[in-house]
Amino acid sequence: MRRVPGGGSWKKPLPEDPDAFVSRTVQRYEEHSGAALARLMRFMGMATLEWEARGAVVRDAHGNEYLECGGYGVFFHGHSHPTVVRAVQRQAEELALSTRMLLNLPQAVLGERLAAVAPEGLQYSFLCNSGAESVEAALKLARAATGRRSILATGGAFHGKTYGALSASGKDMYRDPFVPLVGGFSHVPFGDAAALEAEANHLAESEGGLAAIILEPIQGEGGVIVPPDHYLQAARAVCDRFGALLILDEVQTGIGRTGSMFACTQWDVVPDILTTAKSLGGGVMPVAAMMARRACWHPFDDHPFIHTSTFGGSPLACAAAIAALDVIATEDLLGRAQRLGSVLGDGLSAIARRYPGAIAAVRGRGLLWGIELRSEGAGGMLLNLLIDAGVLVVYSLNMPRVIRIMPPAIMSEEQMAFVLDAMDRAARATEEVASEL
């Protein structure tokens, strides 16, 4: 069994026959969840099961341990943070789900807490269950508030896989099987302020008019693409000029991931609408929010049932999010994200310089980093080597040759050193294979 720093203290007994147990579970996947996913996991050598997780460590059904550096950005607080878990347990004993016929306290408290930590003026929140749902709410609000139709988005963007969110996303592979998508969406290259302004001018003069521009402050699934310094300010100025709304999708970058509560504050930009999700549930509960200014909230005030969610903003989810915000403050997770992010960024940059035959670029902020390999095949090899070494990382769906590293802010210095050592060895092996091809 493989061990990693900080592991070794577990409560849940392992299966008596792990191989048979895993094999039966994979068979269930094949028969009831789709054979393709199970086949892919087998092919990549990852046909095992998550069994237990705590802090920065995950254990599989065979007892092997991994350091969490993936999770698509969910585990900023680590796994099963005790403060968040206790809050959910207490809430479950009192009121788990809302009747939706009466108001509930956790939803009111979370709305107040979000307004306190959000960029100035984002007073109202619509609570839901996933990032895609928060984007759907943002797009609907933008059209209803402006009375206009056109939405300007960017290539390489990822906003979710529901119809409206997918229409804003910029990857044909995910879009093409489902056309026709929601109409009125245009795309320009991310980071190109001149192209953004030109297309905005065109849409503003069109019959539908420009309702909104939607951007990620840093593209996550697009390959951890950090925009030029003045790009977000340029987008803000374009929206102001045409009376359109600026939607910033901070589903992945929000709630501390980049070293500030929201990444947009690092460019001193305040959107009209902001979406967030991944880290908001403290790694324990799914919860998302769409926040907006008073000036554009009137459609939801005029018709409070125009956009609702039965399970969105459940007392359980709100309790988790409130506790997650408490933990960020009491444990200085923003400061930890900045310090650990500096160590991680410096370490990855040094590795890239040592192995230029394998790594084309390293980029990121805080605890969101992308390693761009020379080819998609090299990306797959690096991912497998890291997992074999005990480090969980993830692909970037819109740029598969970029491996994303997103460790929790509670990770120790010893664990971070383990991650960087594993990365060094994996990059060296990847370069050696690449040189022989």
CSV table of C-alpha atoms in Angstrom, one decimal:
chain,number,residue,atom,x,y,z
A,1,MET,CA,0.0,0.0,0.0
A,2,ARG,CA,1.3,3.4,-0.9
A,3,ARG,CA,1.5,6.1,1.8
A,4,VAL,CA,1.7,9.8,1.5
A,5,PRO,CA,2.5,12.5,4.1
A,6,GLY,CA,-0.4,13.1,6.5
A,7,GLY,CA,-2.2,9.8,5.7
A,8,GLY,CA,-2.4,6.6,7.7
A,9,SER,CA,-5.3,7.5,10.1
A,10,TRP,CA,-8.5,6.0,8.8
A,11,LYS,CA,-11.8,4.8,10.2
A,12,LYS,CA,-13.5,2.8,7.5
A,13,PRO,CA,-12.3,-0.8,7.1
A,14,LEU,CA,-11.1,-1.8,3.7
A,15,PRO,CA,-12.9,-4.6,1.8
A,16,GLU,CA,-11.8,-8.1,2.6
A,17,ASP,CA,-11.1,-8.8,-1.1
A,18,PRO,CA,-10.4,-5.4,-2.7
A,19,ASP,CA,-9.9,-6.8,-6.2
A,20,ALA,CA,-13.2,-8.6,-6.2
A,21,PHE,CA,-15.0,-5.6,-4.6
A,22,VAL,CA,-13.6,-3.2,-7.2
A,23,SER,CA,-14.3,-5.5,-10.1
A,24,ARG,CA,-17.9,-5.8,-9.1
A,25,THR,CA,-18.3,-2.1,-8.7
A,26,VAL,CA,-16.7,-1.4,-12.1
A,27,GLN,CA,-19.2,-4.0,-13.5
A,28,ARG,CA,-22.0,-2.0,-12.0
A,29,TYR,CA,-20.7,1.1,-13.7
A,30,GLU,CA,-20.5,-0.7,-17.0
A,31,GLU,CA,-24.1,-2.0,-16.7
A,32,HIS,CA,-25.8,1.0,-15.2
A,33,SER,CA,-23.7,4.2,-15.5
A,34,GLY,CA,-22.3,3.6,-19.0
A,35,ALA,CA,-19.6,1.3,-20.2
A,36,ALA,CA,-17.4,4.0,-21.8
A,37,LEU,CA,-16.4,5.6,-18.5
A,38,ALA,CA,-15.5,2.3,-16.9
A,39,ARG,CA,-13.5,1.3,-20.0
A,40,LEU,CA,-11.6,4.6,-20.0
A,41,MET,CA,-10.7,4.3,-16.3
A,42,ARG,CA,-9.5,0.7,-16.9
A,43,PHE,CA,-7.4,1.9,-19.9
A,44,MET,CA,-5.8,4.7,-17.8
A,45,GLY,CA,-5.0,2.3,-15.0
A,46,MET,CA,-7.4,4.0,-12.6
A,47,ALA,CA,-10.0,1.3,-12.2
A,48,THR,CA,-10.1,1.6,-8.4
A,49,LEU,CA,-12.5,3.2,-5.9
A,50,GLU,CA,-12.4,6.2,-3.7
A,51,TRP,CA,-12.9,4.8,-0.3
A,52,GLU,CA,-12.3,7.5,2.3
A,53,ALA,CA,-10.8,11.0,2.3
A,54,ARG,CA,-9.7,13.5,5.0
A,55,GLY,CA,-7.8,16.7,4.7
A,56,ALA,CA,-5.5,16.6,1.7
A,57,VAL,CA,-5.4,12.8,1.6
A,58,VAL,CA,-7.6,10.3,-0.3
A,59,ARG,CA,-7.5,6.6,0.2
A,60,ASP,CA,-8.7,4.0,-2.3
A,61,ALA,CA,-10.3,0.6,-1.7
A,62,HIS,CA,-6.9,-1.1,-1.9
A,63,GLY,CA,-5.5,1.2,0.9
A,64,ASN,CA,-3.4,3.3,-1.4
A,65,GLU,CA,-3.2,7.0,-0.5
A,66,TYR,CA,-3.2,10.0,-2.7
A,67,LEU,CA,-2.7,13.7,-2.2
A,68,GLU,CA,-5.6,15.8,-3.5
A,69,CYS,CA,-4.6,18.2,-6.2
A,70,GLY,CA,-7.6,17.7,-8.5
A,71,GLY,CA,-11.3,17.5,-7.7
A,72,TYR,CA,-12.0,20.2,-10.3
A,73,GLY,CA,-11.4,22.8,-7.7
A,74,VAL,CA,-14.0,21.6,-5.2
A,75,PHE,CA,-11.6,20.8,-2.3
A,76,PHE,CA,-10.2,24.2,-1.3
A,77,HIS,CA,-10.9,23.3,2.3
A,78,GLY,CA,-9.7,19.7,1.9
A,79,HIS,CA,-11.9,16.7,2.4
A,80,SER,CA,-14.4,16.4,5.3
A,81,HIS,CA,-13.3,19.5,7.1
A,82,PRO,CA,-14.5,18.9,10.6
A,83,THR,CA,-16.1,22.4,11.0
A,84,VAL,CA,-18.1,22.0,7.9
A,85,VAL,CA,-19.1,18.4,8.6
A,86,ARG,CA,-20.3,19.3,12.1
A,87,ALA,CA,-22.3,22.2,10.7
A,88,VAL,CA,-24.0,19.9,8.2
A,89,GLN,CA,-24.6,17.3,10.9
A,90,ARG,CA,-26.3,19.8,13.2
A,91,GLN,CA,-28.4,21.1,10.4
A,92,ALA,CA,-29.5,17.6,9.3
A,93,GLU,CA,-30.8,17.0,12.8
A,94,GLU,CA,-32.9,20.2,12.7
A,95,LEU,CA,-34.1,20.9,9.1
A,96,ALA,CA,-32.4,19.2,6.2
A,97,LEU,CA,-34.6,20.4,3.3
A,98,SER,CA,-36.9,23.4,3.0
A,99,THR,CA,-40.7,23.1,2.6
A,100,ARG,CA,-40.5,26.0,0.1
A,101,MET,CA,-43.7,27.3,1.7
A,102,LEU,CA,-41.9,29.1,4.5
A,103,LEU,CA,-38.6,31.1,4.7
A,104,ASN,CA,-35.6,29.4,6.3
A,105,LEU,CA,-32.8,30.9,8.4
A,106,PRO,CA,-29.7,29.3,6.7
A,107,GLN,CA,-30.6,30.7,3.3
A,108,ALA,CA,-31.0,34.2,4.7
A,109,VAL,CA,-27.8,34.0,6.6
A,110,LEU,CA,-25.8,32.7,3.7
A,111,GLY,CA,-27.2,35.5,1.4
A,112,GLU,CA,-26.0,38.1,4.0
A,113,ARG,CA,-22.6,36.4,4.3
A,114,LEU,CA,-22.1,36.3,0.5
A,115,ALA,CA,-22.9,40.0,0.2
A,116,ALA,CA,-20.3,40.7,2.8
A,117,VAL,CA,-17.5,38.9,1.0
A,118,ALA,CA,-18.5,39.6,-2.6
A,119,PRO,CA,-17.2,42.5,-4.7
A,120,GLU,CA,-19.0,45.8,-3.7
A,121,GLY,CA,-22.6,46.1,-4.7
A,122,LEU,CA,-23.4,42.4,-5.3
A,123,GLN,CA,-26.2,42.4,-2.8
A,124,TYR,CA,-28.5,39.7,-4.0
A,125,SER,CA,-28.0,35.9,-4.3
A,126,PHE,CA,-29.9,33.1,-6.1
A,127,LEU,CA,-28.8,29.8,-4.5
A,128,CYS,CA,-28.7,26.6,-6.5
A,129,ASN,CA,-26.8,23.3,-6.7
A,130,SER,CA,-24.1,23.6,-9.4
A,131,GLY,CA,-22.0,25.9,-11.4
A,132,ALA,CA,-24.0,25.3,-14.6
A,133,GLU,CA,-27.2,26.2,-12.8
A,134,SER,CA,-25.7,29.5,-11.5
A,135,VAL,CA,-24.7,30.4,-15.1
A,136,GLU,CA,-28.2,29.6,-16.4
A,137,ALA,CA,-29.6,32.0,-13.8
A,138,ALA,CA,-27.1,34.6,-14.7
A,139,LEU,CA,-27.9,34.4,-18.5
A,140,LYS,CA,-31.6,34.5,-17.8
A,141,LEU,CA,-31.3,37.5,-15.5
A,142,ALA,CA,-29.1,39.4,-18.0
A,143,ARG,CA,-31.7,39.0,-20.8
A,144,ALA,CA,-34.6,39.8,-18.6
A,145,ALA,CA,-32.9,42.9,-17.0
A,146,THR,CA,-31.8,44.4,-20.2
A,147,GLY,CA,-34.6,43.3,-22.6
A,148,ARG,CA,-31.8,42.4,-25.0
A,149,ARG,CA,-30.9,39.1,-26.6
A,150,SER,CA,-27.2,38.8,-27.6
A,151,ILE,CA,-24.6,37.4,-25.2
A,152,LEU,CA,-20.9,37.7,-26.0
A,153,ALA,CA,-18.6,34.9,-24.8
A,154,THR,CA,-15.1,33.6,-25.6
A,155,GLY,CA,-13.4,30.7,-27.3
A,156,GLY,CA,-12.1,28.1,-24.9
A,157,ALA,CA,-14.6,29.1,-22.2
A,158,PHE,CA,-16.3,26.5,-20.1
A,159,HIS,CA,-19.5,27.6,-18.3
A,160,GLY,CA,-21.3,24.2,-17.9
A,161,LYS,CA,-23.1,21.6,-20.0
A,162,THR,CA,-26.7,22.6,-19.6
A,163,TYR,CA,-28.2,24.2,-22.7
A,164,GLY,CA,-27.7,27.9,-21.9
A,165,ALA,CA,-24.3,27.4,-20.2
A,166,LEU,CA,-23.2,25.2,-23.1
A,167,SER,CA,-24.3,27.8,-25.6
A,168,ALA,CA,-21.9,30.3,-23.9
A,169,SER,CA,-19.0,27.7,-23.7
A,170,GLY,CA,-16.4,27.7,-26.4
A,171,LYS,CA,-15.6,24.1,-27.3
A,172,ASP,CA,-17.3,22.6,-30.4
A,173,MET,CA,-16.7,19.0,-29.2
A,174,TYR,CA,-19.2,19.5,-26.4
A,175,ARG,CA,-21.6,21.7,-28.4
A,176,ASP,CA,-21.9,20.0,-31.8
A,177,PRO,CA,-23.9,16.9,-30.7
A,178,PHE,CA,-26.6,19.1,-29.2
A,179,VAL,CA,-27.2,21.8,-31.9
A,180,PRO,CA,-29.2,23.8,-32.3
A,181,LEU,CA,-28.3,25.4,-29.0
A,182,VAL,CA,-29.7,28.5,-27.5
A,183,GLY,CA,-29.5,31.3,-30.0
A,184,GLY,CA,-28.0,34.7,-29.6
A,185,PHE,CA,-24.5,33.7,-28.5
A,186,SER,CA,-21.2,34.9,-30.1
A,187,HIS,CA,-17.6,34.0,-29.3
A,188,VAL,CA,-14.3,35.9,-29.7
A,189,PRO,CA,-10.8,34.9,-28.7
A,190,PHE,CA,-10.2,35.1,-24.9
A,191,GLY,CA,-7.8,37.8,-23.9
A,192,ASP,CA,-8.2,39.9,-27.1
A,193,ALA,CA,-9.7,43.2,-26.0
A,194,ALA,CA,-9.9,44.6,-29.5
A,195,ALA,CA,-11.8,41.6,-30.8
A,196,LEU,CA,-14.2,41.8,-27.7
A,197,GLU,CA,-14.8,45.5,-28.3
A,198,ALA,CA,-15.4,45.0,-32.1
A,199,GLU,CA,-17.9,42.2,-31.7
A,200,ALA,CA,-19.6,44.1,-28.8
A,201,ASN,CA,-20.0,47.1,-31.1
A,202,HIS,CA,-21.5,44.9,-33.8
A,203,LEU,CA,-24.0,43.2,-31.4
A,204,ALA,CA,-25.0,46.5,-29.8
A,205,GLU,CA,-26.0,47.7,-33.2
A,206,SER,CA,-27.8,44.5,-34.1
A,207,GLU,CA,-31.6,44.0,-33.8
A,208,GLY,CA,-31.3,42.0,-30.6
A,209,GLY,CA,-28.9,44.3,-28.8
A,210,LEU,CA,-26.1,43.3,-26.5
A,211,ALA,CA,-27.4,42.0,-23.2
A,212,ALA,CA,-24.1,40.8,-21.6
A,213,ILE,CA,-20.5,39.7,-21.8
A,214,ILE,CA,-19.7,36.6,-19.9
A,215,LEU,CA,-16.1,35.7,-19.0
A,216,GLU,CA,-14.0,33.6,-16.6
A,217,PRO,CA,-11.4,35.8,-15.0
A,218,ILE,CA,-9.0,32.9,-15.5
A,219,GLN,CA,-10.1,30.2,-17.9
A,220,GLY,CA,-10.0,26.9,-16.0
A,221,GLU,CA,-11.1,24.1,-18.4
A,222,GLY,CA,-9.6,26.2,-21.2
A,223,GLY,CA,-6.1,25.4,-19.8
A,224,VAL,CA,-5.6,27.9,-16.9
A,225,ILE,CA,-5.4,30.9,-19.2
A,226,VAL,CA,-4.6,34.1,-17.3
A,227,PRO,CA,-5.7,37.1,-19.4
A,228,PRO,CA,-3.5,40.2,-20.1
A,229,ASP,CA,-3.5,42.7,-17.2
A,230,HIS,CA,-6.1,45.1,-18.6
A,231,TYR,CA,-8.4,42.7,-20.3
A,232,LEU,CA,-11.1,42.5,-17.6
A,233,GLN,CA,-11.0,46.3,-17.2
A,234,ALA,CA,-11.5,46.6,-21.0
A,235,ALA,CA,-14.5,44.2,-20.8
A,236,ARG,CA,-16.0,46.3,-17.9
A,237,ALA,CA,-15.5,49.5,-20.0
A,238,VAL,CA,-17.2,47.9,-23.0
A,239,CYS,CA,-20.2,46.9,-21.0
A,240,ASP,CA,-20.5,50.4,-19.5
A,241,ARG,CA,-20.3,51.9,-22.9
A,242,PHE,CA,-23.2,49.9,-24.3
A,243,GLY,CA,-25.3,49.5,-21.2
A,244,ALA,CA,-24.7,45.8,-21.2
A,245,LEU,CA,-24.0,43.6,-18.1
A,246,LEU,CA,-20.7,42.0,-17.2
A,247,ILE,CA,-21.1,38.4,-16.0
A,248,LEU,CA,-18.0,36.9,-14.4
A,249,ASP,CA,-18.0,33.2,-14.0
A,250,GLU,CA,-16.1,32.4,-10.9
A,251,VAL,CA,-17.4,28.9,-10.5
A,252,GLN,CA,-13.8,27.6,-10.3
A,253,THR,CA,-11.8,30.7,-9.4
A,254,GLY,CA,-14.1,31.9,-6.6
A,255,ILE,CA,-14.1,31.3,-2.8
A,256,GLY,CA,-10.3,31.6,-2.4
A,257,ARG,CA,-8.9,29.4,-5.2
A,258,THR,CA,-6.7,32.1,-6.6
A,259,GLY,CA,-5.6,33.6,-3.3
A,260,SER,CA,-8.4,36.1,-3.0
A,261,MET,CA,-12.1,35.5,-2.3
A,262,PHE,CA,-12.8,36.3,-5.9
A,263,ALA,CA,-10.3,36.5,-8.7
A,264,CYS,CA,-11.8,39.6,-10.3
A,265,THR,CA,-10.7,41.7,-7.3
A,266,GLN,CA,-7.1,41.1,-8.3
A,267,TRP,CA,-7.8,43.2,-11.4
A,268,ASP,CA,-10.0,45.7,-9.5
A,269,VAL,CA,-13.1,44.8,-11.6
A,270,VAL,CA,-16.6,44.5,-10.2
A,271,PRO,CA,-19.1,42.7,-12.4
A,272,ASP,CA,-22.8,43.2,-12.5
A,273,ILE,CA,-23.4,39.5,-12.1
A,274,LEU,CA,-21.1,36.9,-10.6
A,275,THR,CA,-21.4,33.1,-10.4
A,276,THR,CA,-19.6,30.8,-8.0
A,277,ALA,CA,-19.8,27.1,-6.9
A,278,LYS,CA,-17.0,24.6,-6.5
A,279,SER,CA,-15.4,25.6,-3.2
A,280,LEU,CA,-18.5,27.2,-1.7
A,281,GLY,CA,-19.7,24.0,-0.1
A,282,GLY,CA,-16.5,23.5,1.8
A,283,GLY,CA,-15.8,20.2,0.0
A,284,VAL,CA,-18.8,18.6,1.8
A,285,MET,CA,-22.0,19.8,0.1
A,286,PRO,CA,-22.9,20.9,-3.5
A,287,VAL,CA,-24.0,24.5,-3.5
A,288,ALA,CA,-23.7,27.4,-5.9
A,289,ALA,CA,-24.7,31.0,-6.1
A,290,MET,CA,-25.5,33.7,-8.7
A,291,MET,CA,-24.9,37.1,-7.2
A,292,ALA,CA,-26.0,40.4,-8.7
A,293,ARG,CA,-26.4,44.1,-8.2
A,294,ARG,CA,-29.6,45.7,-7.1
A,295,ALA,CA,-29.9,47.6,-10.4
A,296,CYS,CA,-30.3,44.4,-12.5
A,297,TRP,CA,-32.2,42.2,-10.0
A,298,HIS,CA,-35.7,43.7,-10.7
A,299,PRO,CA,-36.9,40.9,-13.0
A,300,PHE,CA,-36.5,38.4,-10.0
A,301,ASP,CA,-38.2,40.9,-7.7
A,302,ASP,CA,-41.1,41.6,-10.1
A,303,HIS,CA,-41.7,37.9,-10.5
A,304,PRO,CA,-40.1,35.9,-7.6
A,305,PHE,CA,-41.2,32.6,-9.1
A,306,ILE,CA,-39.8,33.3,-12.6
A,307,HIS,CA,-36.6,31.3,-11.8
A,308,THR,CA,-36.6,28.9,-8.8
A,309,SER,CA,-35.0,25.6,-7.7
A,310,THR,CA,-36.6,23.1,-5.4
A,311,PHE,CA,-33.4,22.0,-3.9
A,312,GLY,CA,-31.3,25.1,-4.4
A,313,GLY,CA,-30.3,26.8,-1.2
A,314,SER,CA,-31.3,23.9,0.9
A,315,PRO,CA,-30.7,24.3,4.7
A,316,LEU,CA,-28.0,21.6,4.5
A,317,ALA,CA,-26.2,23.2,1.6
A,318,CYS,CA,-26.4,26.7,3.2
A,319,ALA,CA,-25.1,25.4,6.5
A,320,ALA,CA,-22.1,23.9,4.7
A,321,ALA,CA,-21.4,27.2,2.8
A,322,ILE,CA,-21.7,29.3,6.0
A,323,ALA,CA,-19.2,27.1,7.8
A,324,ALA,CA,-16.9,27.1,4.7
A,325,LEU,CA,-16.8,30.9,4.8
A,326,ASP,CA,-16.1,30.8,8.6
A,327,VAL,CA,-13.2,28.4,8.0
A,328,ILE,CA,-11.7,30.7,5.4
A,329,ALA,CA,-11.7,33.5,7.9
A,330,THR,CA,-10.7,31.7,11.1
A,331,GLU,CA,-7.9,29.6,9.4
A,332,ASP,CA,-6.6,32.3,7.1
A,333,LEU,CA,-7.1,30.1,4.1
A,334,LEU,CA,-6.7,33.1,1.7
A,335,GLY,CA,-3.2,33.8,3.2
A,336,ARG,CA,-2.4,30.1,3.0
A,337,ALA,CA,-3.5,30.0,-0.6
A,338,GLN,CA,-1.2,32.9,-1.4
A,339,ARG,CA,1.8,31.4,0.4
A,340,LEU,CA,1.3,27.8,-0.8
A,341,GLY,CA,0.5,29.1,-4.3
A,342,SER,CA,3.8,30.9,-4.4
A,343,VAL,CA,5.7,27.8,-3.4
A,344,LEU,CA,3.8,25.7,-5.9
A,345,GLY,CA,4.2,28.2,-8.7
A,346,ASP,CA,7.9,28.6,-8.1
A,347,GLY,CA,8.4,24.9,-7.9
A,348,LEU,CA,6.5,24.1,-11.1
A,349,SER,CA,8.3,26.9,-13.0
A,350,ALA,CA,11.7,25.4,-11.9
A,351,ILE,CA,10.5,21.9,-13.1
A,352,ALA,CA,9.5,23.4,-16.4
A,353,ARG,CA,12.9,24.9,-16.9
A,354,ARG,CA,14.6,21.5,-16.1
A,355,TYR,CA,12.4,19.6,-18.6
A,356,PRO,CA,11.6,21.8,-21.6
A,357,GLY,CA,11.3,18.8,-23.8
A,358,ALA,CA,8.2,17.8,-21.9
A,359,ILE,CA,6.7,21.0,-20.5
A,360,ALA,CA,5.8,23.9,-22.8
A,361,ALA,CA,4.5,26.3,-20.2
A,362,VAL,CA,3.4,26.7,-16.6
A,363,ARG,CA,0.8,29.3,-15.6
A,364,GLY,CA,-1.7,30.1,-12.8
A,365,ARG,CA,-2.4,32.0,-9.6
A,366,GLY,CA,-2.9,31.0,-6.0
A,367,LEU,CA,-3.8,27.3,-5.9
A,368,LEU,CA,-4.9,27.1,-9.6
A,369,TRP,CA,-2.0,26.0,-11.8
A,370,GLY,CA,-1.8,24.5,-15.3
A,371,ILE,CA,1.1,22.6,-16.8
A,372,GLU,CA,1.0,22.6,-20.6
A,373,LEU,CA,2.7,19.6,-22.1
A,374,ARG,CA,4.2,19.5,-25.6
A,375,SER,CA,1.4,17.1,-26.7
A,376,GLU,CA,-1.9,15.6,-25.5
A,377,GLY,CA,-0.1,12.2,-25.3
A,378,ALA,CA,2.5,13.7,-23.0
A,379,GLY,CA,-0.3,15.1,-20.9
A,380,GLY,CA,-1.9,11.7,-20.5
A,381,MET,CA,1.4,10.2,-19.6
A,382,LEU,CA,2.2,12.8,-17.0
A,383,LEU,CA,-1.3,12.4,-15.4
A,384,ASN,CA,-0.8,8.6,-15.1
A,385,LEU,CA,2.7,9.0,-13.6
A,386,LEU,CA,1.4,11.5,-11.0
A,387,ILE,CA,-1.4,9.2,-10.0
A,388,ASP,CA,0.9,6.3,-9.7
A,389,ALA,CA,3.1,8.4,-7.5
A,390,GLY,CA,0.1,9.3,-5.3
A,391,VAL,CA,-0.9,12.7,-6.6
A,392,LEU,CA,-4.4,13.3,-8.0
A,393,VAL,CA,-4.6,15.9,-10.8
A,394,VAL,CA,-7.1,16.6,-13.6
A,395,TYR,CA,-7.1,17.2,-17.3
A,396,SER,CA,-8.4,20.5,-18.7
A,397,LEU,CA,-11.5,19.5,-20.7
A,398,ASN,CA,-11.1,22.2,-23.3
A,399,MET,CA,-7.3,21.8,-23.6
A,400,PRO,CA,-6.3,18.2,-22.8
A,401,ARG,CA,-2.6,18.8,-23.0
A,402,VAL,CA,-2.9,21.0,-19.9
A,403,ILE,CA,-2.8,19.2,-16.5
A,404,ARG,CA,-4.4,21.2,-13.7
A,405,ILE,CA,-3.0,21.2,-10.2
A,406,MET,CA,-5.5,22.5,-7.6
A,407,PRO,CA,-4.4,21.5,-4.0
A,408,PRO,CA,-6.4,22.5,-0.9
A,409,ALA,CA,-5.3,25.5,1.1
A,410,ILE,CA,-5.0,23.2,4.2
A,411,MET,CA,-2.2,21.2,2.6
A,412,SER,CA,1.0,21.1,4.7
A,413,GLU,CA,4.5,22.2,3.5
A,414,GLU,CA,5.6,18.5,3.7
A,415,GLN,CA,2.7,17.5,1.5
A,416,MET,CA,3.5,20.2,-1.0
A,417,ALA,CA,7.1,19.1,-1.1
A,418,PHE,CA,5.9,15.6,-1.9
A,419,VAL,CA,3.7,16.9,-4.8
A,420,LEU,CA,6.6,18.8,-6.3
A,421,ASP,CA,9.0,15.9,-6.0
A,422,ALA,CA,6.4,13.6,-7.7
A,423,MET,CA,6.0,16.2,-10.4
A,424,ASP,CA,9.7,16.5,-11.0
A,425,ARG,CA,10.1,12.7,-11.4
A,426,ALA,CA,7.0,12.5,-13.6
A,427,ALA,CA,8.2,15.3,-15.9
A,428,ARG,CA,11.7,13.7,-16.1
A,429,ALA,CA,10.2,10.4,-17.2
A,430,THR,CA,7.9,12.1,-19.7
A,431,GLU,CA,10.8,14.0,-21.3
A,432,GLU,CA,12.8,10.8,-21.5
A,433,VAL,CA,10.0,9.0,-23.4
A,434,ALA,CA,9.4,12.1,-25.6
A,435,SER,CA,13.1,12.2,-26.6
A,436,GLU,CA,12.9,8.6,-27.8
A,437,LEU,CA,9.9,9.2,-30.1
